[in-house]
Amino acid sequence: MKKLYITSPLYYVNASPHIGHAYTQIACDTINRFFKMAGFQTYFMTGTDEHGEKVEKAAVKAGYEKGREKDFVDSVVPHFKELWKDLNIKFDFFIRTTDPSHEKTVQKILEIMKSKDDIYKGHYNGWFCTPCETFWTELQVKGKPCPDCGRRLEKIEEANYFFRLSKYQDWLISHIKKNEDFIKPDYRKNEILSFLKNPLEDLCISRPKERMAWGVELPFAPNFVTYVWFDALINYISGMGFLDDEKKFKKFWPADFHIIGKDILRHHAIYWPIMLRSAGLAPPKTIFAHGWWTVKGEKMSKSKGNIVDPRTVIKLYGTDALRYFLLREVTFGLDGTFSEEAFILRFNGDLANDLGNLVNRTLTMVDKYFSGKIPEARAGIKNSSLEGLSRGLKDKATHLRKTLESRISSFDFSGALSAIWEVINKANKYIEESKPWECSRNKNTKNLESIIRNLLETLRIISISIYPFMPVSSQKIWQQLGIKDGIEGASLTETEKWNLLKAGHKTCKDKPLFPRIV
Ligand code: MSP
């Protein structure tokens, strides 16, 4: 059985998750569900990034004394877990960087690197951005604020430990060039390659405890804790059994997909592969950096008061509509602007009009013409125009799988959804063109049976195909088709088959899936 190991970033627990965090999770969950359905043994890991100065400051602000950061993070983590539940994010493991097994792994990796002389003590004289948890050199900032977030930097001059990034620079450049899927999209790969044209500075990987003690202690220098990024990146192997489950680790490492936002690409595409190389481990296969969601073109921030809370959207319009909108509206990789108007347009157009109506019209006809029972799979009249129309619909629906596979494998969620919508639109058009009401009027039962059957089969295929994106709606359509088993047990291969529904089975028409927003 083929395996797939997919990871999300670990979310900082200093603030509540917003739509941007939800985006990464939804993308990971969709890929995970898709490959599971395609027969892969998948493993999706997510979690929380709990150490470092940013979280420490948040703890103090929330009224926790220094030394009680763990109580603070313990109080925040459930909010993340609850939101992931509300968004239907189905992960295999939730890792916290305060898990003892993770901390042990961080120390083990540090020891390996130290024994290879890849870690040395030096003097740090530069800048630090707490909101980004990033070190910057004088040359990079030239008296300006943080190049990433534009906020004020803190000057740091102190003894610290360093990791020899520079030693591995040539190896990394050649690895990126040789492995065309290593950094995606290609324009992000080019950004990293151009960054690597300049010599890499060694990475400062510690903070003295007297200044900041909320972190994993350096095993060879108890007065220091590990720099939060160095600690957090190691989650991808610590949560995969690097120390305690060799069999699992061998099976799943290297990770297939690290899905991240564009702001944290340098950490993932430069520090992380070099850390792994130093530790004698293989680099991940693909790192995909997606774009950012803004609101009216502006970055979401508490001070601007423009944060879109996924919970509000879910309450108003439902989880599936949010999942659909985020993955359909913007090509994965590019930036997007969130607005309620755009959301409602997609909702009323794609979900209520196209998909919702197709389900509703089809099941209404099953009720009206066949007392709610699935009709026999009969061929219509040979060589008729109906036969041509029906073949067109069947071909389009049963060929969907290949398109989905290639688009989702290249992270083109929007393209995958538009391929599904082509089938939905074709089915709606098929109703108009085949005119089942005329067959009913003319008592042409054979053709009527054939039309309704074809529509139901198309709905069956659509319901499997939308499952990775919209698991709740997919299950609802499945149920309306009268299928008792859960949709998560369905396989993608069933979308290539026709006439799988059992004739005579009762369908269960329900209320509209997506009532129009007025
Ligand atoms: N803790 C680090 C990641 C460590 S991974 C070993 C971190 N955390 S974060 O909470 O700040 O961000 C988590 C993810 O959310 C990142 O991939 C980031 O790009 C994403 N997003 C945060 N805001 C976003 C938007 N406005 N839009 C889209 N994604 C954004 O970075």
Coordinates of C-alpha atoms and ligand atoms in Angstrom, one line a residue:
M1 CA 0.0 0.0 0.0
K2 CA 1.4 3.4 -0.9
K3 CA 1.9 5.8 2.0
L4 CA 1.5 9.5 2.3
Y5 CA 2.8 11.6 5.2
I6 CA 1.4 15.2 5.3
T7 CA 2.0 17.9 7.8
S8 CA 0.6 21.3 8.6
P9 CA 2.7 23.9 10.4
L10 CA 2.5 24.0 14.2
Y11 CA 0.4 27.0 15.2
Y12 CA 1.6 29.5 17.7
V13 CA -0.6 29.5 20.7
N14 CA -0.2 33.2 21.5
A15 CA -3.6 34.1 19.9
S16 CA -6.8 32.5 18.6
P17 CA -6.7 30.9 15.2
H18 CA -8.1 32.9 12.3
I19 CA -9.2 32.2 8.7
G20 CA -5.5 32.1 7.6
H21 CA -4.7 29.2 10.0
A22 CA -8.0 27.5 9.0
Y23 CA -6.9 27.7 5.4
T24 CA -3.7 25.6 5.9
Q25 CA -5.6 23.1 7.9
I26 CA -8.4 22.7 5.4
A27 CA -5.9 22.3 2.5
C28 CA -4.1 19.6 4.5
D29 CA -7.3 17.8 5.5
T30 CA -8.5 17.8 1.9
I31 CA -5.3 16.3 0.5
N32 CA -5.4 13.7 3.3
R33 CA -9.0 12.7 2.7
F34 CA -8.4 12.5 -1.0
F35 CA -5.4 10.2 -0.9
K36 CA -7.1 8.0 1.8
M37 CA -9.9 7.6 -0.6
A38 CA -7.4 6.9 -3.4
G39 CA -6.2 3.9 -1.4
F40 CA -3.1 5.4 0.3
Q41 CA -2.1 4.8 3.9
T42 CA -2.0 8.4 5.0
Y43 CA -0.8 10.1 8.1
F44 CA -1.7 13.7 8.8
M45 CA 0.0 15.5 11.6
T46 CA -0.7 18.9 13.0
G47 CA -0.2 20.6 16.4
T48 CA 0.9 23.6 18.3
D49 CA 4.1 25.6 18.7
E50 CA 4.3 26.4 22.3
H51 CA 7.7 27.7 23.3
G52 CA 9.6 31.0 22.6
E53 CA 9.4 34.6 23.4
K54 CA 6.1 35.4 21.7
V55 CA 4.2 32.8 23.6
E56 CA 6.0 33.7 26.9
K57 CA 4.9 37.3 26.4
A58 CA 1.3 36.2 25.7
A59 CA 1.4 34.2 28.9
V60 CA 2.5 37.2 30.9
K61 CA -0.1 39.4 29.2
A62 CA -2.8 36.8 30.1
G63 CA -1.8 37.1 33.8
Y64 CA 0.4 34.0 34.2
E65 CA 3.6 34.5 36.2
K66 CA 6.9 33.6 34.6
G67 CA 7.5 29.9 35.1
R68 CA 3.8 29.2 34.6
E69 CA 3.8 29.3 30.8
K70 CA 2.8 25.6 30.6
D71 CA -0.5 26.4 32.4
F72 CA -1.1 29.2 29.9
V73 CA -0.5 27.0 26.8
D74 CA -2.6 24.2 28.3
S75 CA -5.5 26.7 28.5
V76 CA -5.1 27.8 24.9
V77 CA -4.5 24.5 23.1
P78 CA -8.2 23.3 23.5
H79 CA -9.4 26.3 21.4
F80 CA -7.3 25.1 18.5
K81 CA -8.6 21.5 18.9
E82 CA -12.2 22.7 19.1
L83 CA -11.9 24.8 15.9
W84 CA -10.3 21.9 14.0
K85 CA -13.2 19.8 15.1
D86 CA -15.7 22.4 13.9
L87 CA -13.9 22.5 10.6
N88 CA -13.9 18.7 10.3
I89 CA -10.1 18.5 10.3
K90 CA -9.3 14.8 10.7
F91 CA -5.7 14.4 11.8
D92 CA -3.8 11.3 12.9
F93 CA -1.7 12.9 15.5
F94 CA -1.7 16.3 17.3
I95 CA 1.8 17.2 18.5
R96 CA 2.6 19.8 21.1
T97 CA 6.1 21.1 21.3
T98 CA 5.8 20.8 25.1
D99 CA 5.3 17.0 24.8
P100 CA 8.1 15.3 26.7
S101 CA 8.9 13.0 23.8
H102 CA 9.2 16.0 21.4
E103 CA 11.5 17.8 23.9
K104 CA 13.7 14.6 24.2
T105 CA 13.9 14.4 20.4
V106 CA 15.0 18.0 20.1
Q107 CA 17.8 17.3 22.6
K108 CA 18.8 14.2 20.8
I109 CA 19.1 16.0 17.5
L110 CA 21.1 18.8 19.1
E111 CA 23.5 16.2 20.5
I112 CA 24.0 14.5 17.2
M113 CA 24.7 17.9 15.5
K114 CA 27.1 18.9 18.3
S115 CA 29.0 15.6 18.0
K116 CA 29.5 16.4 14.3
D117 CA 30.8 19.8 15.2
D118 CA 27.9 21.5 13.4
I119 CA 27.1 23.5 16.6
Y120 CA 29.5 25.9 18.1
K121 CA 29.4 28.7 20.7
G122 CA 29.8 32.2 19.5
H123 CA 28.7 35.8 20.0
Y124 CA 25.5 37.1 18.6
N125 CA 25.3 40.7 17.6
G126 CA 22.2 41.4 15.6
W127 CA 18.4 41.9 15.7
F128 CA 15.4 39.8 16.7
C129 CA 11.8 40.1 15.8
T130 CA 9.6 38.6 18.5
P131 CA 6.3 38.5 16.5
C132 CA 8.1 36.5 13.7
E133 CA 10.6 34.8 16.2
T134 CA 13.3 35.6 13.6
F135 CA 16.9 36.7 13.9
W136 CA 18.1 39.4 11.4
T137 CA 21.6 40.6 10.7
E138 CA 22.6 44.2 10.5
L139 CA 23.1 43.8 6.7
Q140 CA 19.6 42.5 6.3
V141 CA 17.8 45.3 8.2
K142 CA 20.1 48.3 7.6
G143 CA 18.5 50.3 10.4
K144 CA 14.9 49.5 9.2
P145 CA 12.1 47.5 11.0
C146 CA 11.5 43.8 10.5
P147 CA 11.8 43.0 6.7
D148 CA 8.9 40.5 7.1
C149 CA 6.3 42.1 9.3
G150 CA 7.5 45.7 9.5
R151 CA 7.5 45.8 13.3
R152 CA 10.1 47.1 15.7
L153 CA 13.2 44.9 16.2
E154 CA 15.1 44.2 19.4
K155 CA 18.9 44.6 19.4
I156 CA 20.6 41.5 20.8
E157 CA 24.3 41.2 21.8
E158 CA 25.0 38.0 23.8
A159 CA 26.9 34.7 23.8
N160 CA 24.9 32.1 22.0
Y161 CA 25.1 28.8 20.2
F162 CA 25.2 28.6 16.4
F163 CA 24.4 26.0 13.8
R164 CA 26.6 25.7 10.7
L165 CA 24.1 26.4 8.0
S166 CA 26.9 27.7 5.7
K167 CA 28.6 24.3 5.6
Y168 CA 25.6 22.8 3.8
Q169 CA 24.8 25.7 1.4
D170 CA 26.2 24.1 -1.7
W171 CA 24.5 20.8 -0.9
L172 CA 21.2 22.5 -0.5
I173 CA 21.4 24.4 -3.8
S174 CA 22.2 21.3 -5.7
H175 CA 19.4 19.4 -3.9
I176 CA 16.8 22.1 -4.8
K177 CA 18.0 22.1 -8.4
K178 CA 18.0 18.3 -8.8
N179 CA 14.6 17.8 -7.2
E180 CA 12.0 19.8 -9.1
D181 CA 9.2 19.0 -6.7
F182 CA 11.2 19.9 -3.6
I183 CA 9.9 23.5 -3.3
K184 CA 6.5 24.4 -4.9
P185 CA 5.2 26.5 -6.5
D186 CA 8.1 27.1 -8.9
Y187 CA 8.2 30.8 -8.2
R188 CA 8.8 30.1 -4.6
K189 CA 11.6 27.8 -5.5
N190 CA 13.2 30.6 -7.5
E191 CA 12.9 33.0 -4.6
I192 CA 14.8 30.5 -2.4
L193 CA 17.4 29.9 -5.1
S194 CA 18.0 33.6 -5.5
F195 CA 18.2 34.0 -1.7
L196 CA 20.9 31.3 -1.7
K197 CA 23.0 33.3 -4.2
N198 CA 24.3 35.1 -1.1
P199 CA 26.4 33.3 1.5
L200 CA 24.3 31.9 4.3
E201 CA 25.0 33.1 7.8
D202 CA 25.2 30.4 10.5
L203 CA 22.0 30.3 12.5
C204 CA 21.7 31.4 16.1
I205 CA 19.9 28.5 17.8
S206 CA 19.8 29.4 21.4
R207 CA 18.5 32.0 23.9
P208 CA 20.2 32.5 27.3
K209 CA 17.8 31.5 30.0
E210 CA 18.4 34.7 32.0
R211 CA 16.7 36.5 29.1
M212 CA 14.1 33.9 27.9
A213 CA 13.7 30.6 29.6
W214 CA 10.6 29.2 28.0
G215 CA 12.1 26.6 25.7
V216 CA 13.9 23.2 25.5
E217 CA 17.1 23.3 27.4
L218 CA 20.3 22.7 25.4
P219 CA 21.6 19.3 26.5
F220 CA 25.2 20.6 26.5
A221 CA 24.6 24.1 28.0
P222 CA 21.9 24.1 30.7
N223 CA 21.9 27.9 30.9
F224 CA 20.4 28.1 27.4
V225 CA 17.2 27.1 25.7
T226 CA 16.7 26.2 22.1
Y227 CA 15.6 28.8 19.6
V228 CA 11.9 28.2 19.0
W229 CA 12.1 27.5 15.3
F230 CA 14.9 25.0 15.7
D231 CA 12.7 23.3 18.3
A232 CA 9.5 23.4 16.3
L233 CA 10.7 22.1 13.0
I234 CA 11.9 18.9 14.7
N235 CA 8.2 18.1 15.3
Y236 CA 8.0 16.6 11.9
I237 CA 10.2 13.7 12.9
S238 CA 9.5 13.6 16.7
G239 CA 5.8 13.1 16.1
M240 CA 6.6 10.4 13.6
G241 CA 8.4 8.2 16.1
F242 CA 12.0 9.2 15.4
L243 CA 13.0 8.2 18.9
D244 CA 10.4 5.7 20.0
D245 CA 8.9 4.0 16.9
E246 CA 11.5 3.1 14.4
K247 CA 9.2 1.0 12.2
K248 CA 6.7 3.8 11.9
F249 CA 9.4 6.3 11.2
K250 CA 11.0 4.2 8.5
K251 CA 7.7 3.7 6.9
F252 CA 6.6 7.4 6.8
W253 CA 9.8 9.4 6.7
P254 CA 10.6 11.4 4.5
A255 CA 7.4 13.4 4.6
D256 CA 5.6 13.7 1.3
F257 CA 4.1 17.1 1.8
H258 CA 4.9 19.9 4.2
I259 CA 2.1 22.4 3.6
I260 CA 3.0 25.9 4.9
G261 CA 2.3 29.6 4.3
K262 CA 4.7 31.7 2.2
D263 CA 5.9 33.6 5.3
I264 CA 7.6 30.5 6.7
L265 CA 9.2 29.2 3.6
R266 CA 12.8 30.1 4.4
H267 CA 12.6 28.2 7.7
H268 CA 11.3 25.2 5.9
A269 CA 13.2 25.2 2.7
I270 CA 16.6 26.3 4.2
Y271 CA 17.0 25.6 7.9
W272 CA 15.0 22.3 8.0
P273 CA 16.6 20.4 5.1
I274 CA 20.0 21.4 6.4
M275 CA 19.1 20.3 9.9
L276 CA 18.1 17.0 8.6
R277 CA 21.2 16.7 6.5
S278 CA 23.3 17.4 9.6
A279 CA 21.4 14.8 11.5
G280 CA 21.9 12.2 8.8
L281 CA 18.2 12.1 7.7
A282 CA 16.6 12.5 4.3
P283 CA 14.9 15.8 3.4
P284 CA 11.1 16.0 2.9
K285 CA 9.9 15.4 -0.6
T286 CA 7.8 18.5 -1.2
I287 CA 7.4 21.8 0.6
F288 CA 4.4 23.7 -0.7
A289 CA 4.0 27.4 0.3
H290 CA 0.5 28.8 -0.1
G291 CA -0.4 32.5 -0.3
W292 CA -2.0 34.8 2.3
W293 CA -5.5 35.8 2.9
T294 CA -6.0 39.5 3.4
V295 CA -9.1 41.5 4.2
K296 CA -9.7 44.3 1.7
G297 CA -6.0 43.9 0.7
E298 CA -4.8 44.4 4.3
K299 CA -3.1 42.0 6.6
M300 CA -5.4 40.7 9.3
S301 CA -4.4 42.0 12.8
K302 CA -6.0 42.6 16.1
S303 CA -5.0 46.3 16.1
K304 CA -6.9 46.8 12.9
G305 CA -9.8 44.8 14.2
N306 CA -10.2 43.1 10.8
I307 CA -9.6 39.5 11.8
V308 CA -12.0 37.1 10.2
D309 CA -13.0 34.5 12.8
P310 CA -13.7 31.1 11.1
R311 CA -16.3 30.4 13.9
T312 CA -18.4 33.3 12.8
V313 CA -18.4 32.1 9.2
I314 CA -19.2 28.5 10.2
K315 CA -22.1 29.7 12.4
L316 CA -23.6 31.7 9.6
Y317 CA -23.0 29.6 6.6
G318 CA -21.7 26.2 7.7
T319 CA -18.3 24.5 7.6
D320 CA -18.5 23.1 4.1
A321 CA -19.3 26.4 2.6
L322 CA -16.2 27.9 4.2
R323 CA -14.0 25.0 3.1
Y324 CA -15.4 25.3 -0.4
F325 CA -14.9 29.0 -0.6
L326 CA -11.3 29.1 0.6
L327 CA -10.2 26.3 -1.7
R328 CA -12.2 27.4 -4.8
E329 CA -11.9 31.2 -4.7
V330 CA -8.1 31.4 -5.0
T331 CA -5.5 29.4 -6.8
F332 CA -3.5 27.6 -4.0
G333 CA -0.1 29.4 -3.9
L334 CA -1.5 32.9 -4.6
D335 CA -2.8 35.5 -2.2
G336 CA -6.5 36.1 -1.8
T337 CA -8.8 38.7 -0.4
F338 CA -11.6 37.6 1.9
S339 CA -14.9 39.4 1.6
E340 CA -18.4 38.5 2.6
E341 CA -19.7 39.6 -0.9
A342 CA -17.4 37.2 -2.7
F343 CA -18.4 34.5 -0.2
I344 CA -22.1 35.0 -0.8
L345 CA -21.6 35.0 -4.6
R346 CA -19.9 31.6 -4.5
F347 CA -22.4 30.3 -2.0
N348 CA -25.5 31.3 -4.0
G349 CA -24.0 30.5 -7.3
D350 CA -22.0 27.3 -7.0
L351 CA -23.5 25.8 -3.9
A352 CA -27.1 26.7 -3.8
N353 CA -27.9 27.1 -7.6
D354 CA -25.6 24.5 -9.1
L355 CA -25.0 21.7 -6.6
G356 CA -28.0 22.2 -4.3
N357 CA -30.5 22.5 -7.1
L358 CA -29.2 19.4 -8.9
V359 CA -29.6 17.3 -5.8
N360 CA -33.0 18.8 -5.1
R361 CA -34.4 18.5 -8.6
T362 CA -33.2 14.9 -9.0
L363 CA -34.6 13.6 -5.8
T364 CA -37.8 15.5 -6.3
M365 CA -38.2 13.6 -9.6
V366 CA -37.4 10.3 -8.0
D367 CA -40.2 10.9 -5.5
K368 CA -42.6 12.2 -8.2
Y369 CA -42.0 9.6 -10.9
F370 CA -40.9 6.5 -9.0
S371 CA -42.3 6.9 -5.5
G372 CA -38.8 7.6 -4.1
K373 CA -37.3 4.4 -5.4
I374 CA -34.2 4.1 -7.6
P375 CA -35.3 3.0 -11.1
E376 CA -33.8 0.1 -13.0
A377 CA -30.7 0.7 -15.0
R378 CA -32.2 0.4 -18.5
A379 CA -30.8 1.7 -21.7
G380 CA -32.9 4.3 -23.4
I381 CA -34.1 4.0 -27.0
K382 CA -31.1 3.1 -29.2
N383 CA -29.5 5.8 -31.4
S384 CA -31.8 8.4 -30.0
S385 CA -30.5 11.9 -29.1
L386 CA -31.1 10.9 -25.5
E387 CA -28.6 8.1 -25.9
G388 CA -26.0 10.7 -27.0
L389 CA -26.7 13.0 -24.2
S390 CA -26.6 10.2 -21.6
R391 CA -23.3 8.9 -22.9
G392 CA -21.9 12.4 -22.7
L393 CA -22.9 12.7 -19.1
K394 CA -21.6 9.3 -18.2
D395 CA -18.3 9.9 -19.9
K396 CA -17.8 13.2 -18.2
A397 CA -18.6 11.8 -14.7
T398 CA -16.6 8.6 -14.9
H399 CA -13.5 10.3 -16.3
L400 CA -13.5 12.9 -13.4
R401 CA -11.1 10.8 -11.3
K402 CA -8.1 11.3 -13.5
T403 CA -8.5 15.0 -13.5
L404 CA -9.0 15.1 -9.8
E405 CA -5.9 13.0 -9.2
S406 CA -3.6 15.1 -11.3
R407 CA -5.0 18.4 -10.0
I408 CA -4.9 17.5 -6.3
S409 CA -1.4 16.0 -6.6
S410 CA -0.3 19.4 -7.9
F411 CA -2.2 21.2 -5.1
D412 CA -4.6 22.7 -7.7
F413 CA -7.7 22.6 -5.4
S414 CA -9.5 25.3 -7.3
G415 CA -8.9 23.4 -10.6
A416 CA -10.1 20.2 -9.0
L417 CA -13.3 21.8 -7.8
S418 CA -14.0 23.4 -11.2
A419 CA -13.6 20.0 -12.8
I420 CA -16.3 18.7 -10.4
W421 CA -18.5 21.7 -11.2
E422 CA -18.2 20.9 -14.9
V423 CA -19.9 17.6 -14.1
I424 CA -22.5 19.3 -12.0
N425 CA -23.3 21.8 -14.7
K426 CA -23.4 19.1 -17.3
A427 CA -25.9 17.2 -15.2
N428 CA -28.1 20.3 -14.8
K429 CA -28.0 20.9 -18.5
Y430 CA -28.8 17.2 -19.1
I431 CA -32.1 17.7 -17.2
E432 CA -33.0 20.6 -19.5
E433 CA -32.0 18.8 -22.6
S434 CA -33.5 15.4 -21.9
K435 CA -36.8 16.8 -20.6
P436 CA -37.9 14.0 -18.2
W437 CA -41.2 15.8 -17.7
E438 CA -42.0 15.1 -21.4
C439 CA -41.2 11.4 -21.1
S440 CA -43.5 11.3 -18.1
R441 CA -46.3 13.1 -20.1
N442 CA -45.7 10.7 -23.0
K443 CA -45.6 7.7 -20.7
N444 CA -42.1 6.8 -22.0
T445 CA -41.1 5.0 -18.9
K446 CA -38.0 3.4 -20.3
N447 CA -36.5 6.8 -21.2
L448 CA -37.7 8.3 -17.9
E449 CA -36.0 5.5 -16.0
S450 CA -32.9 5.9 -17.9
I451 CA -32.7 9.7 -17.4
I452 CA -33.3 9.6 -13.6
R453 CA -30.9 6.7 -13.2
N454 CA -28.2 8.6 -15.0
L455 CA -28.7 11.6 -12.8
L456 CA -28.6 9.5 -9.6
E457 CA -25.4 7.8 -10.8
T458 CA -23.9 11.2 -11.5
L459 CA -24.9 12.4 -8.0
R460 CA -23.2 9.3 -6.5
I461 CA -20.0 10.2 -8.3
I462 CA -20.3 13.9 -7.3
S463 CA -20.8 13.0 -3.7
I464 CA -17.6 10.9 -3.6
S465 CA -15.7 13.5 -5.5
I466 CA -16.6 16.4 -3.2
Y467 CA -16.0 14.3 0.0
P468 CA -12.4 15.5 0.5
F469 CA -13.5 19.2 0.2
M470 CA -17.0 19.1 1.8
P471 CA -17.3 15.9 3.9
V472 CA -20.6 16.9 5.6
S473 CA -22.5 17.7 2.4
S474 CA -21.0 14.7 0.7
Q475 CA -22.4 12.5 3.4
K476 CA -25.8 14.2 3.1
I477 CA -26.0 13.5 -0.6
W478 CA -24.9 10.0 0.0
Q479 CA -27.7 9.5 2.6
Q480 CA -30.3 11.1 0.3
L481 CA -29.3 8.5 -2.3
G482 CA -30.3 5.9 0.3
I483 CA -26.8 4.5 0.9
K484 CA -26.5 3.3 4.4
D485 CA -22.7 3.0 4.7
G486 CA -20.7 6.1 5.6
I487 CA -19.2 8.0 2.7
E488 CA -15.7 7.8 4.3
G489 CA -15.7 4.1 3.4
A490 CA -16.2 4.9 -0.3
S491 CA -13.3 4.5 -2.7
L492 CA -12.3 6.7 -5.6
T493 CA -12.5 3.8 -8.0
E494 CA -16.2 3.8 -7.5
T495 CA -16.3 7.1 -9.4
E496 CA -15.1 5.3 -12.5
K497 CA -18.0 2.9 -12.4
W498 CA -21.6 3.3 -13.6
N499 CA -24.9 1.8 -12.4
L500 CA -23.7 0.8 -8.9
L501 CA -26.9 2.1 -7.2
K502 CA -29.3 -0.7 -6.3
A503 CA -32.6 -0.5 -8.2
G504 CA -35.6 -0.5 -5.9
H505 CA -33.8 1.1 -3.0
K506 CA -35.5 4.0 -1.3
T507 CA -34.0 7.4 -1.6
C508 CA -34.4 9.9 1.2
K509 CA -35.0 13.4 -0.1
D510 CA -34.1 16.0 2.6
K511 CA -34.2 19.8 2.9
P512 CA -32.1 21.9 0.5
L513 CA -28.3 21.4 1.2
F514 CA -27.5 25.1 0.7
P515 CA -30.5 27.4 1.1
R516 CA -29.8 30.6 -0.7
I517 CA -28.5 33.5 1.3
V518 CA -30.8 36.5 0.8
Ligands
MSP1 N1 4.8 28.4 14.6 C1 5.1 28.7 13.3 C2 5.2 27.5 12.4 C3 6.1 26.4 12.9 S1 6.1 25.0 11.8 C4 7.3 24.1 12.4 C5 4.1 29.7 12.7 N2 2.9 29.7 13.3 S2 1.7 30.7 12.9 O1 0.6 30.4 13.8 O2 2.2 32.1 12.9 O3 1.3 30.4 11.4 C6 0.8 29.1 11.1 C7 0.4 29.1 9.6 O4 -0.7 29.9 9.4 C8 1.5 29.5 8.7 O5 1.6 28.6 7.6 C9 1.1 30.8 8.1 O6 1.5 31.1 6.8 C10 -0.4 30.6 8.2 N3 -1.1 31.9 8.2 C11 -1.2 32.8 9.2 N4 -1.9 33.9 8.7 C12 -2.3 33.7 7.4 C13 -3.1 34.4 6.5 N5 -3.6 35.6 6.8 N6 -3.4 33.8 5.4 C14 -3.0 32.5 5.1 N7 -2.2 31.8 5.9 C15 -1.7 32.5 7.0 O7 4.4 30.4 11.7

